[in-house]
XYZ file of C-alpha atoms in Angstrom:
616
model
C -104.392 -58.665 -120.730
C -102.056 -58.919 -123.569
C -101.794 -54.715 -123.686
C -102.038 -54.619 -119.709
C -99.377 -57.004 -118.539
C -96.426 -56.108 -120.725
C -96.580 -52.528 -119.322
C -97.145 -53.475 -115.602
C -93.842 -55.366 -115.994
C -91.941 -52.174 -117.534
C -93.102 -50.073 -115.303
C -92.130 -52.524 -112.253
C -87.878 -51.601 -112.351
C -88.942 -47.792 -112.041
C -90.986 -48.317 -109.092
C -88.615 -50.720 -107.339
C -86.105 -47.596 -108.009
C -88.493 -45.409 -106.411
C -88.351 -47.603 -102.860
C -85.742 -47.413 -100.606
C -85.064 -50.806 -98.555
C -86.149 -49.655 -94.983
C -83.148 -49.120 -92.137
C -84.370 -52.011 -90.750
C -84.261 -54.390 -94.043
C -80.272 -53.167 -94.442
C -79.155 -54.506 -90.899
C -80.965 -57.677 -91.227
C -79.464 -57.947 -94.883
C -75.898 -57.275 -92.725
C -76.558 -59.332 -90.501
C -76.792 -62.539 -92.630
C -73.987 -61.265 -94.476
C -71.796 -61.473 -91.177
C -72.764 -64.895 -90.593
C -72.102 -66.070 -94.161
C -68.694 -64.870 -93.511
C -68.328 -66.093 -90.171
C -66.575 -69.287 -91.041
C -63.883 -67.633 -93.040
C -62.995 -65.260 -89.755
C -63.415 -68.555 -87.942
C -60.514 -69.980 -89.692
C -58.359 -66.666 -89.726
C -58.594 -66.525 -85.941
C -57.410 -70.550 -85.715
C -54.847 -69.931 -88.231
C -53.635 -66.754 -86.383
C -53.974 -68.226 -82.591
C -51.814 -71.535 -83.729
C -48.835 -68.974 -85.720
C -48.549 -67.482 -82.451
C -47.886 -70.506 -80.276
C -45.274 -72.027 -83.329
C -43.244 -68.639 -83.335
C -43.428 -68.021 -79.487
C -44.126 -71.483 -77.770
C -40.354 -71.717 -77.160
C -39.256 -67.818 -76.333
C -42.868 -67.335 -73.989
C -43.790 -67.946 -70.208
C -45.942 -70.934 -70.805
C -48.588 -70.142 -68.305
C -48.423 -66.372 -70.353
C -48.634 -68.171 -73.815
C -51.327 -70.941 -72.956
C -53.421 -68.712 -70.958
C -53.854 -66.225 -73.798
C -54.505 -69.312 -76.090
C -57.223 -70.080 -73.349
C -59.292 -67.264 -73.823
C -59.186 -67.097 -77.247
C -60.200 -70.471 -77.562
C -62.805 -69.611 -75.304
C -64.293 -67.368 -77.358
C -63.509 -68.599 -81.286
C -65.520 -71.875 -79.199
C -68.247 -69.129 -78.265
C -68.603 -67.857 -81.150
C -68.453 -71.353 -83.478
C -71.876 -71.873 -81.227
C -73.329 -68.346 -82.625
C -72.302 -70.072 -86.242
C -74.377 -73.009 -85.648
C -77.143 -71.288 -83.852
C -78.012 -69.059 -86.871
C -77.603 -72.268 -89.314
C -79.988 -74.100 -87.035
C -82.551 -71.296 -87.044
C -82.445 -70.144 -90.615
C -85.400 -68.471 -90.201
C -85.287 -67.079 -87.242
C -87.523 -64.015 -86.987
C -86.353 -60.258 -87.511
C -86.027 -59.210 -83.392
C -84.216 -62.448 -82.414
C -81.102 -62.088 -85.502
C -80.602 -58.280 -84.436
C -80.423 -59.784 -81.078
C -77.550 -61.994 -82.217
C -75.465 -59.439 -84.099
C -75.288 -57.270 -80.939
C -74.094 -60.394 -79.021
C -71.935 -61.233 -82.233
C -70.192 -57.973 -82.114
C -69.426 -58.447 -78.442
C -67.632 -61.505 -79.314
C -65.709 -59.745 -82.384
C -64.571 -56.565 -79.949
C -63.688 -58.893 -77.568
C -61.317 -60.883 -79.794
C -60.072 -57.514 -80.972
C -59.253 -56.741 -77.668
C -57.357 -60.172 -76.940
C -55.104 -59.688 -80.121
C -54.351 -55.941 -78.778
C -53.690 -58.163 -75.309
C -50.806 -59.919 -77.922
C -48.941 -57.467 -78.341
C -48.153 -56.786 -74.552
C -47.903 -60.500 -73.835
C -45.433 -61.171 -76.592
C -43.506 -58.127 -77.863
C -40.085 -58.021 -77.188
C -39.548 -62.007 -76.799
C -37.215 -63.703 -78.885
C -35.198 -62.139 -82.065
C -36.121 -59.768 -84.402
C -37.880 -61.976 -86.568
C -40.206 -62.811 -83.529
C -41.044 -59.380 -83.369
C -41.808 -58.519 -87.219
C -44.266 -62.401 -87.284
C -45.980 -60.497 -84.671
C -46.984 -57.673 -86.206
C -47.482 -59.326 -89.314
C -50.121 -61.431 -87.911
C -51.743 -58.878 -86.127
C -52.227 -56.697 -88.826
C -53.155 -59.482 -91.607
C -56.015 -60.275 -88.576
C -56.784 -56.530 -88.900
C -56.990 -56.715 -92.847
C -59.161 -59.954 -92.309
C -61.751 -58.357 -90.019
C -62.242 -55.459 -92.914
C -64.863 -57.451 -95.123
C -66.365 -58.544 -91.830
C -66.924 -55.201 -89.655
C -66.232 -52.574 -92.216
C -70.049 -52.594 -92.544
C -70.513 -51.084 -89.156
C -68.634 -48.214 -88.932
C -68.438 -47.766 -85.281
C -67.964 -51.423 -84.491
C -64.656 -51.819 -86.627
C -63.688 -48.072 -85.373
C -63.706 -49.998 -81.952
C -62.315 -53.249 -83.160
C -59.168 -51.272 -84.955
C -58.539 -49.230 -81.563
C -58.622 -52.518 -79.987
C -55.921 -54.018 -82.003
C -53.610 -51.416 -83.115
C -53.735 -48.934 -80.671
C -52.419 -51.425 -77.863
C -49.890 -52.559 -80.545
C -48.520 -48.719 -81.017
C -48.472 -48.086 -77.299
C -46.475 -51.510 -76.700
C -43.733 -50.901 -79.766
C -43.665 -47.008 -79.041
C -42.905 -47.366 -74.921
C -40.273 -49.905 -76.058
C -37.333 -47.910 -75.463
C -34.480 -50.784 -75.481
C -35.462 -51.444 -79.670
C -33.647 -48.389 -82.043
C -36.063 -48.081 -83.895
C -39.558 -48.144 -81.596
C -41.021 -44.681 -82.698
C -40.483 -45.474 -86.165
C -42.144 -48.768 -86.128
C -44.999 -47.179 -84.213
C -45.241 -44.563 -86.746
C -45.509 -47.199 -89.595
C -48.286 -49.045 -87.508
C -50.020 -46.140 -87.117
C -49.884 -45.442 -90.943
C -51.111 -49.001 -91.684
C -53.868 -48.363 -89.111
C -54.542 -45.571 -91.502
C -54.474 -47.915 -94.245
C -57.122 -50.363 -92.772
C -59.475 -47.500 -91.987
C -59.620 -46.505 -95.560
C -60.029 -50.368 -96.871
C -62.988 -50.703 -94.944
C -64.347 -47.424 -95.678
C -64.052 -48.653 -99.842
C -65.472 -51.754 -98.515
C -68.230 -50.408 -96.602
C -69.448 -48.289 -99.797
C -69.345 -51.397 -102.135
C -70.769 -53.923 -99.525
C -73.687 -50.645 -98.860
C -74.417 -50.877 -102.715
C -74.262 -54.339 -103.069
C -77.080 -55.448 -100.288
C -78.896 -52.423 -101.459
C -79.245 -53.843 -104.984
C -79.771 -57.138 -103.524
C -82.576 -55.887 -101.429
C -84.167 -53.717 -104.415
C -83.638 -56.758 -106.916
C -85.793 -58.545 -104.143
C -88.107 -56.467 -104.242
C -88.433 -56.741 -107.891
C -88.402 -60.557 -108.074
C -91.490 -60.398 -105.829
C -93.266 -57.672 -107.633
C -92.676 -59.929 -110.845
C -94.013 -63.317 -108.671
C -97.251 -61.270 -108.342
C -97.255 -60.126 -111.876
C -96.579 -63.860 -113.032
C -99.174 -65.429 -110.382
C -101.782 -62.464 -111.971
C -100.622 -63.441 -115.688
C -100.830 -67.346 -115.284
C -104.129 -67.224 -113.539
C -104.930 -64.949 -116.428
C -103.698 -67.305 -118.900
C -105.853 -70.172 -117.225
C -108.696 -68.071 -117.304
C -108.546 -67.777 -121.065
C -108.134 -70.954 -121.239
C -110.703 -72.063 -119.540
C -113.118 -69.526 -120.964
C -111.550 -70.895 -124.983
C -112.547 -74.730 -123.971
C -115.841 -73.637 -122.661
C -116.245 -72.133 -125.595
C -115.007 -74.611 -128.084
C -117.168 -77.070 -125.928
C -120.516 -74.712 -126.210
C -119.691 -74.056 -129.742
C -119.514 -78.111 -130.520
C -122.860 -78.593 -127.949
C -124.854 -75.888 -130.086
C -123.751 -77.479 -133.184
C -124.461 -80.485 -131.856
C -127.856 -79.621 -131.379
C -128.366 -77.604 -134.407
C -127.320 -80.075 -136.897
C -130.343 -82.592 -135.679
C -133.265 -80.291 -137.331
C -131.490 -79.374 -140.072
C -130.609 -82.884 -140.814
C -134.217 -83.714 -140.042
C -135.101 -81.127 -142.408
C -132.795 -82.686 -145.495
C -134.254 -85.864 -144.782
C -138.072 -84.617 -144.783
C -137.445 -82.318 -147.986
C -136.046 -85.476 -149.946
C -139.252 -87.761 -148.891
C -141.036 -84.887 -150.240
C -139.486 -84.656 -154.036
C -140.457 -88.439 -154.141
C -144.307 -87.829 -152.967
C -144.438 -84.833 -155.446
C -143.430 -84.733 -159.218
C -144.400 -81.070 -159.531
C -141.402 -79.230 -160.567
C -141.060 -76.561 -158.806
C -141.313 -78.630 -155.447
C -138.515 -80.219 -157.061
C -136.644 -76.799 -157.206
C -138.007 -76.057 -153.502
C -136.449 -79.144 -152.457
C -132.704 -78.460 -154.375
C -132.755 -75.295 -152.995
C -133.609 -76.639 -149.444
C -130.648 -79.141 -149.684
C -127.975 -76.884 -150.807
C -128.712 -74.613 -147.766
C -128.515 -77.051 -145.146
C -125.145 -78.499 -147.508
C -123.945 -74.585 -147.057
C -124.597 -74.827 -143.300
C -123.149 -78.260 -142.523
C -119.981 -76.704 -144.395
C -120.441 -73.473 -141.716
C -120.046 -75.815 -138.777
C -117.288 -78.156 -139.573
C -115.069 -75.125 -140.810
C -116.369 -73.193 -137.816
C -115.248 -76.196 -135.604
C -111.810 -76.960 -136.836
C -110.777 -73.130 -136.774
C -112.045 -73.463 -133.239
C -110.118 -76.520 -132.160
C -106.624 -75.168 -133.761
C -106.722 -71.925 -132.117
C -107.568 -73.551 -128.829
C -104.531 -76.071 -129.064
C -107.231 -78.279 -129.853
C -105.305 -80.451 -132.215
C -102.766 -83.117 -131.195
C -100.462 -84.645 -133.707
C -99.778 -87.910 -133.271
C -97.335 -88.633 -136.612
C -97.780 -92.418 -137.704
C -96.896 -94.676 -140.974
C -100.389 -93.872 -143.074
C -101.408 -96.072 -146.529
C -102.617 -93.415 -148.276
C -104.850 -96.045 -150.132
C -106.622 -96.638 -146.885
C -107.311 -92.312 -147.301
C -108.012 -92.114 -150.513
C -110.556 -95.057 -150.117
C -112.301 -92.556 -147.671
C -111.964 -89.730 -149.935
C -113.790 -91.766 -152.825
C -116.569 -93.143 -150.405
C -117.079 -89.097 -149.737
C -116.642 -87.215 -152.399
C -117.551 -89.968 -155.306
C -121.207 -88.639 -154.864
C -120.378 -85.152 -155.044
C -118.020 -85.463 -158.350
C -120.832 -87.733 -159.864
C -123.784 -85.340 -159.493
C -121.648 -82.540 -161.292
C -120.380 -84.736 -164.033
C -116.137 -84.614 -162.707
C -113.760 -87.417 -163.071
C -112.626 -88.317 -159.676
C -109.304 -89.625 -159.856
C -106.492 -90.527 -157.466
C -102.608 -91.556 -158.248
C -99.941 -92.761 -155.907
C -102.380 -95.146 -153.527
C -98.865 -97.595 -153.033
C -97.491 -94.569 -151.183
C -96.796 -94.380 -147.270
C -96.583 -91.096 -145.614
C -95.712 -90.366 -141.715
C -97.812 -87.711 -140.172
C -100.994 -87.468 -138.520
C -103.478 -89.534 -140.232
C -106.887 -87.396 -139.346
C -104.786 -84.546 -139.869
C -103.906 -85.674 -143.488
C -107.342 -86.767 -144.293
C -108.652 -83.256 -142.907
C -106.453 -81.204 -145.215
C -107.123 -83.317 -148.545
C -111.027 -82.807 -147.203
C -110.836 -79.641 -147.769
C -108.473 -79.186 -151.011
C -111.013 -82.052 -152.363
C -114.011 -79.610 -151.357
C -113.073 -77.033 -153.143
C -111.959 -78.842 -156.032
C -115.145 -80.129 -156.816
C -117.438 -76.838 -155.742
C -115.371 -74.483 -157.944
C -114.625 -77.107 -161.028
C -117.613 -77.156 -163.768
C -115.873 -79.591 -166.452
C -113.361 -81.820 -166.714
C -112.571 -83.311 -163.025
C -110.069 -83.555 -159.814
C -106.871 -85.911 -159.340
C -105.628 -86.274 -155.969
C -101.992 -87.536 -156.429
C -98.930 -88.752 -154.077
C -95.511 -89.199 -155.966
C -91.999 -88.439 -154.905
C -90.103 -85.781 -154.447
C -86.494 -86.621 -153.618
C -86.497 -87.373 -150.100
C -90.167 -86.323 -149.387
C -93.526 -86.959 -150.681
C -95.584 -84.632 -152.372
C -99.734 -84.652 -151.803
C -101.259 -82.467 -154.660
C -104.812 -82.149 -155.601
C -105.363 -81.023 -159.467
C -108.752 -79.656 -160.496
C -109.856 -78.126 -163.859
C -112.309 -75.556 -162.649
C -112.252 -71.486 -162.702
C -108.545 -70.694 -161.388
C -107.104 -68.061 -159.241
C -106.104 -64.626 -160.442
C -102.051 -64.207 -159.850
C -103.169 -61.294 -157.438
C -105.329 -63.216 -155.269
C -102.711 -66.044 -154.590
C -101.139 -64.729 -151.396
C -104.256 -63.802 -149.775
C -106.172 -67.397 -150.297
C -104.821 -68.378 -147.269
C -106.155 -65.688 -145.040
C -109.368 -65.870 -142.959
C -112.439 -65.310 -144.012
C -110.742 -64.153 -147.535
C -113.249 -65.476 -150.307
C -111.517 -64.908 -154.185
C -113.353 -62.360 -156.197
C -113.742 -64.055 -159.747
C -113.821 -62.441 -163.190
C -116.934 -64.539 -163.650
C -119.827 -65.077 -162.045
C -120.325 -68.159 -159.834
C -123.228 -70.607 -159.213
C -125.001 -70.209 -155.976
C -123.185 -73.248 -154.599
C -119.332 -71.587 -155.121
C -120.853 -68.911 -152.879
C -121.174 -71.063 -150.081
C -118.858 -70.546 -146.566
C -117.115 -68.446 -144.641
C -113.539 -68.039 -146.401
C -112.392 -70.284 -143.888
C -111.522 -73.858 -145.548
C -107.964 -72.698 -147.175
C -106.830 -70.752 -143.572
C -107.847 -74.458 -141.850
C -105.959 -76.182 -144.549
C -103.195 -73.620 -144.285
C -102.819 -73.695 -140.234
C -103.130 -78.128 -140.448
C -100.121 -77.408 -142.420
C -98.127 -75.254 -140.400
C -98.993 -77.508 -137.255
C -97.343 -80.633 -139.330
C -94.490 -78.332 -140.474
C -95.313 -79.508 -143.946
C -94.736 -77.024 -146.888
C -97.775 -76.064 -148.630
C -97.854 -74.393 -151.724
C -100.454 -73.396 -155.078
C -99.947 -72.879 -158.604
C -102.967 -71.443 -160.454
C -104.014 -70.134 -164.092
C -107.356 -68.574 -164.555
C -110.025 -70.409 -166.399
C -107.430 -73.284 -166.189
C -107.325 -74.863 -163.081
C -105.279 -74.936 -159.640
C -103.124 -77.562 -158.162
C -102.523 -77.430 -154.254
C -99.465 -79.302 -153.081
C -98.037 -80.320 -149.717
C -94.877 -81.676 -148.943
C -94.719 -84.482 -146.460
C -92.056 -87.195 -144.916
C -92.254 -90.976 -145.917
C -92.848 -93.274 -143.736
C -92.483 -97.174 -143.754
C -95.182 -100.331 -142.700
C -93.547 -103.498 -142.665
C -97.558 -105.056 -142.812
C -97.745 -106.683 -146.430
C -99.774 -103.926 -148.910
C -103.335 -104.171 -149.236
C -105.398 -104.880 -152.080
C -104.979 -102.180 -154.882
C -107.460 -99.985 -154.778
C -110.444 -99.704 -157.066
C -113.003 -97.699 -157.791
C -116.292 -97.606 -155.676
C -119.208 -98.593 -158.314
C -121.383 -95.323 -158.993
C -124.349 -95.571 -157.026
C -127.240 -94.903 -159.510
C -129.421 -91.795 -158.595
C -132.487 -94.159 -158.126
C -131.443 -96.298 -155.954
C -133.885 -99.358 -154.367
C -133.662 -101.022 -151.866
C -136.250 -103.633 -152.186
C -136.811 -106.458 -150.273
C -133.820 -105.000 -147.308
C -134.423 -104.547 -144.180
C -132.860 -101.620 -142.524
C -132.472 -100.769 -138.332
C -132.787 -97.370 -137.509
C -131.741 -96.536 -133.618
C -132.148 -93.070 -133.239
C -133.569 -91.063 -130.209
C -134.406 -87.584 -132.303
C -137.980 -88.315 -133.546
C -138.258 -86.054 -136.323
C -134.943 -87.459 -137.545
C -135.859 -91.024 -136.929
C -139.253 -90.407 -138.421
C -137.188 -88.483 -141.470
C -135.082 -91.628 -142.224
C -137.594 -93.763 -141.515
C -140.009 -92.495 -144.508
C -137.155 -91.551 -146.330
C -135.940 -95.062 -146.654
C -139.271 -96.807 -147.105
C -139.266 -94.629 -149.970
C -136.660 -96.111 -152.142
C -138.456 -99.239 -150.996
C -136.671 -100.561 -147.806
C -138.181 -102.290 -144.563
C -137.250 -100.446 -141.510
C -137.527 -101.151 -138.152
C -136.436 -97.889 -136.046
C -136.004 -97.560 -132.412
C -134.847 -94.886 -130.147
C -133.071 -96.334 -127.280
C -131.044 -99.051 -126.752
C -132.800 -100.567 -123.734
C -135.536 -101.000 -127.124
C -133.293 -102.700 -128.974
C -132.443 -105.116 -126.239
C -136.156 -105.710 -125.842
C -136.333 -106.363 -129.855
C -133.774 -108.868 -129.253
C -135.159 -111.069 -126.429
C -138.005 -112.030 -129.196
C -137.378 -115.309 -131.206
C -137.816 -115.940 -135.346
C -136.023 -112.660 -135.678
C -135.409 -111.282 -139.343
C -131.633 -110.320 -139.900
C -130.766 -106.853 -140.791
C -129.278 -105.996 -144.128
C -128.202 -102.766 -142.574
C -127.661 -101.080 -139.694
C -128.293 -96.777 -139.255
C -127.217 -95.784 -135.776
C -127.179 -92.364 -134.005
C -123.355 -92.147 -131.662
C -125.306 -90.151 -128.492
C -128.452 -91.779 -127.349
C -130.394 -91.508 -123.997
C -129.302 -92.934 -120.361
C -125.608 -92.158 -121.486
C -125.485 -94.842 -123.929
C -124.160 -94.676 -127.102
C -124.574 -96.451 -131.046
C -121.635 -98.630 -130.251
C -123.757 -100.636 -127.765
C -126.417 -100.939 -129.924
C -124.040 -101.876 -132.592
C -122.834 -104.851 -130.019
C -125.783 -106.019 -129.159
C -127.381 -106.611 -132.776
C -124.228 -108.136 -134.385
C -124.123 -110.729 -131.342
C -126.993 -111.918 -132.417
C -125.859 -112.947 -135.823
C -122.151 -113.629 -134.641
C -121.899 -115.650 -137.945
C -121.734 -112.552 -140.298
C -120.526 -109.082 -139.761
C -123.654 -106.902 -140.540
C -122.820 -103.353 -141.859
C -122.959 -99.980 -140.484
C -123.245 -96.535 -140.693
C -122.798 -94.572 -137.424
C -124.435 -91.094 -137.616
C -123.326 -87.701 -135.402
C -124.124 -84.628 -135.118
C -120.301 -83.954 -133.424
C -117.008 -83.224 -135.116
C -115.035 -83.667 -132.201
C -115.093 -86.571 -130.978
C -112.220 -88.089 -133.258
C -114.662 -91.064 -133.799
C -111.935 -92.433 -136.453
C -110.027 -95.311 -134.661
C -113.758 -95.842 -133.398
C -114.938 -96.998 -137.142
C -111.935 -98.774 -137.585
C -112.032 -101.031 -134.361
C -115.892 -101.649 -134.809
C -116.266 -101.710 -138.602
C -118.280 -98.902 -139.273
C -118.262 -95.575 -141.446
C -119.104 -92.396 -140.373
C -121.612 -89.757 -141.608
C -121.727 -86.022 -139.851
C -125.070 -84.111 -139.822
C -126.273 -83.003 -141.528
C -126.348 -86.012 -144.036
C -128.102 -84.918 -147.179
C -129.991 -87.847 -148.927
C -127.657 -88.251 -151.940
C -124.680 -88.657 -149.260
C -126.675 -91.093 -147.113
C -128.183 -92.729 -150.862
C -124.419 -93.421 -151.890
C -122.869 -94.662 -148.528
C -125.673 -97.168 -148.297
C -125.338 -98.517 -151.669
C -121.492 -98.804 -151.239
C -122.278 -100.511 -147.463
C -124.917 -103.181 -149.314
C -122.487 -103.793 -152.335
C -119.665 -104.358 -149.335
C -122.040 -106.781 -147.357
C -122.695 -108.822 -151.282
C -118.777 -108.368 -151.807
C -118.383 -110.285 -148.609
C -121.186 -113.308 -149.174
């Protein structure tokens, strides 16, 4: 369409040149021309008629005088009424407006005719000076009538014969005035004069409702070429949401077995101590890790190029965000042995909050998959009037010659060394995400990188202000020991996937929990009509469950039950998209994405039970 389009539209000025306006268009183009200037004439004729009766009113016979002003009245009244006809009926079809310019130009002959009358009635009456107003109006009503009937050629040839010719018979028989032939020479020399005007003014007025007509016929061609091009334009954009919406159904979808499958493989390294299960079962977690990674970048390329993302800039505590970043990537930086830091929590920016979070996601991500020793500090400090967001790691660097590509799609940095299977992982599409959030916040974004070194990623952002009093400084999450138990708690589990619910359900009875797991929430309700009821130390809920319902209900239901404490939460989905943010903050819950791989779901439980003690 993009190729197509642009070349239908160049071609469209050529092919307008190449057709004529029909005969037929032209007179009806002339005809509402006429009647545009029909007013104008209007007023010529009134102005003319009323000269007349001030110069000769006291030299004239008045029955003469007021019977010529009688007729013309007559028909100036006439044709006022053709005026007001054609503004009545604007659209009045082709037949009937041809009908009304041959009645029109009647009326205009028969005016000429009246003011050729004139000169008969009144030559020859008072002085001189009578005389010369008299031809001066008659020919200045003769100039007039040129931008009205020079269009028709035969029509003002009549109209001028009409006018002058009488007037040049009158002056030339009048053989009492010395000078009567050569005043009837000089009319007939202005009658020359008038023919010419409205033969210049026929060509231009010709050209000008041509190119009116052929600039018509362009603006329509271009209506059908826009119509074609926006109902192409909806069609892609119909076709991109239905396939951002398919794309977040399948991975929807997909995400259940293969968080199933993390869940199953981790219940297995417990049940076996053979070693090389153990390595089976690594192996199996880093490749569902690698494909949760595929769909989330996947998604948010997917959601940017289909306009997807809306900003919605507000005042952010970026210790609320870091907070979230430690919950996430704590585990992560832990397993590998990295420092985890973060600097500039008092800071407030103003921009999208998801948006913010999204990009530090990522720069945090990479951080940690591409640093072996040392560790990552996220950092906020200022920068004159603006704020600038870095994220420092230690790991591998960036050769000086990669730098301006890292930002492209699908553009994966070729290392001087070799890297570990999990540095491998992805499409080459985190940085052009990052890169694109970015642009879409109009924030600069830059990188500074030695090899072997480290990198730092910074973006520039705008300050922002929340008159709230601060919250509590931020501290670090306690490291969640690999062997976590959970002894002695009891755990609900309301999932409607049964090889996930049985997945989580073995998986946590293995580090020692009780769990009671249903999969609707019409079960839950049924749970909670019985009496003597154990409370929940924790509550694991899938967002999309059957009959339309969702987690949040569920949620509802079970915390009404024990009103007197808030029992925690962890809401589980297999969908990016939903923006379920402002959800976990209005309901108190935090969110995990499926896949979850054990260690994630291992160290958001412990820091969810060391909340719930925090709060006793």
């Amino acid at each position: 369409m993009s190729t197509v389009l642009p070349t239908a539209v160049a071609e469209l000025p050529a092919a307008a040149a190449a057709t004529a306006p029909s005969p037929q268009a032209l007179q009806l183009e002339h005809a509402r021309a006429l009647y545009a200037q029909t007013p104008a004439t209007l007023a010529g004729n009134l102005v003319g008629v009323l000269l007349v009766v001030f110069f000769f009113g006291g030299v004239a016979d008045p029955l003469r005088l007021f019977g010529w002003v009688g007729v013309m009245a007559l028909l100036w009244c006439v044709r006022l009424g053709h005026f007001l006809r054609f503004r009545r009926h604007p659209d009045a079809d082709d037949a009937t407006l041809l009908a009304w310019r041959s009645s029109w130009r009647t009326l205009a002959l028969l005016l000429g005719a009246c003011w050729g009358v004139a000169a008969w009635l009144f030559w020859g009456l008072g002085t001189p000076s009578h005389q010369v107003a008299l031809l001066l109006i008659i020919y200045s009503y003769c100039v007039g009538s040129v931008q009205l009937l020079a269009g028709q050629p035969r029509v003002f040839a009549a109209f001028l014969c009409l006018v002058l010719l009488p007037t040049v018979a009158r002056v030339a028989s009048d053989f009492g005035h010395p000078f009567h032939l050569e005043l009837a020479l000089i009319i007939c020399v202005l009658f020359g004069a008038v023919w010419l005007m409205g033969h210049t003014y026929r060509s231009a007025l010709a050209q000008a409702i041509d190119l009116k007509l052929r600039t018509d016929q362009l603006a329509a061609q271009l209506r059908v070429e826009k119509a074609a091009a926006e109902e192409a334009r909806r069609a892609a954009e119909a076709a991109s949401r239905a396939k951002t919406q398919f794309f977040a159904a399948a991975s929807h979808d997909l995400r259940q077995p293969l968080h199933a499958m993390g869940l199953f493989a981790e219940t297995l390294r417990h049940r076996c101590s053979d070693p090389d299960v153990a390595s089976l079962v690594n192996s199996i977690n880093e490749s569902v890790d690698a494909l949760e990674g595929l769909f989330g970048e996947l998604l948010d390329i997917t959601r940017i190029d289909t306009g997807g993302v809306e900003l919605k800039p507000e005042a952010v505590r970026l210790r609320d965000v870091f907070a979230r970043l430690r919950l996430h990537f704590e585990p992560a930086a832990f397993e590998k042995g990295l420092a985890l830091g973060f600097r500039g929590e008092a800071h407030v920016v103003q921009a999208d909050p998801v948006v913010v979070e999204r990009i530090l996601r990522n720069l945090v991500s990479n951080a940690i998959r591409y640093t072996e020793d040392g560790g990552v500090l996220v950092s906020c400090r200022q920068r004159g009037d603006r704020l600038l967001l870095q994220v420092w790691d230690s790991g591998i660097g960036i050769a000086e010659a990669s730098l301006p590509r890292i930002f492209d799609e699908f553009y994966q940095v070729n290392s001087h060394r070799p890297l570990e299977p999990h540095q491998r992982k992805g499409l080459g599409l985190g940085l052009a995400i990052v890169k694109r959030l970015a642009d879409l916040m109009d924030a600069p974004l830059t990188v500074r990188s030695r090899v072997g070194h480290g990198t730092v990623f910074s973006l520039e952002v705008p300050p922002g202000r929340i008159e709230a009093p601060p919250a509590e400084p931020l501290s670090a999450s306690p490291k969640m020991p690999l062997g976590l138990s959970l002894q002695g708690r009891l755990i609900v589990v309301v999932e409607d996937e049964p090889p996930v619910r049985e997945g989580l359900t073995v998986l946590l009875k293995a580090w020692g929990a009780d769990v009671l797991d249903f999969d609707t929430v019409g079960a839950v309700e049924g749970w909670l009509r019985g009496a003597g009821l154990p409370r929940p130390d924790l509550l694991i809920v899938d967002y999309r469950l059957p009959e339309a319902r969702t987690g949040l209900e569920a949620l509802a239901l079970i915390r009404a039950r024990w009103p007197d404490q808030r029992l925690p939460a962890i809401l589980i989905t297999g969908s990016s998209l939903s923006g379920h943010e402002n959800e976990a903050e209005a309901h108190d819950f935090h969110l995990l994405i499926k896949p979850v791989l054990p260690n994630k779901l291992r160290a958001m439980i412990g820091f969810k039970l060391n909340e719930r003690a925090g709060r006793k």
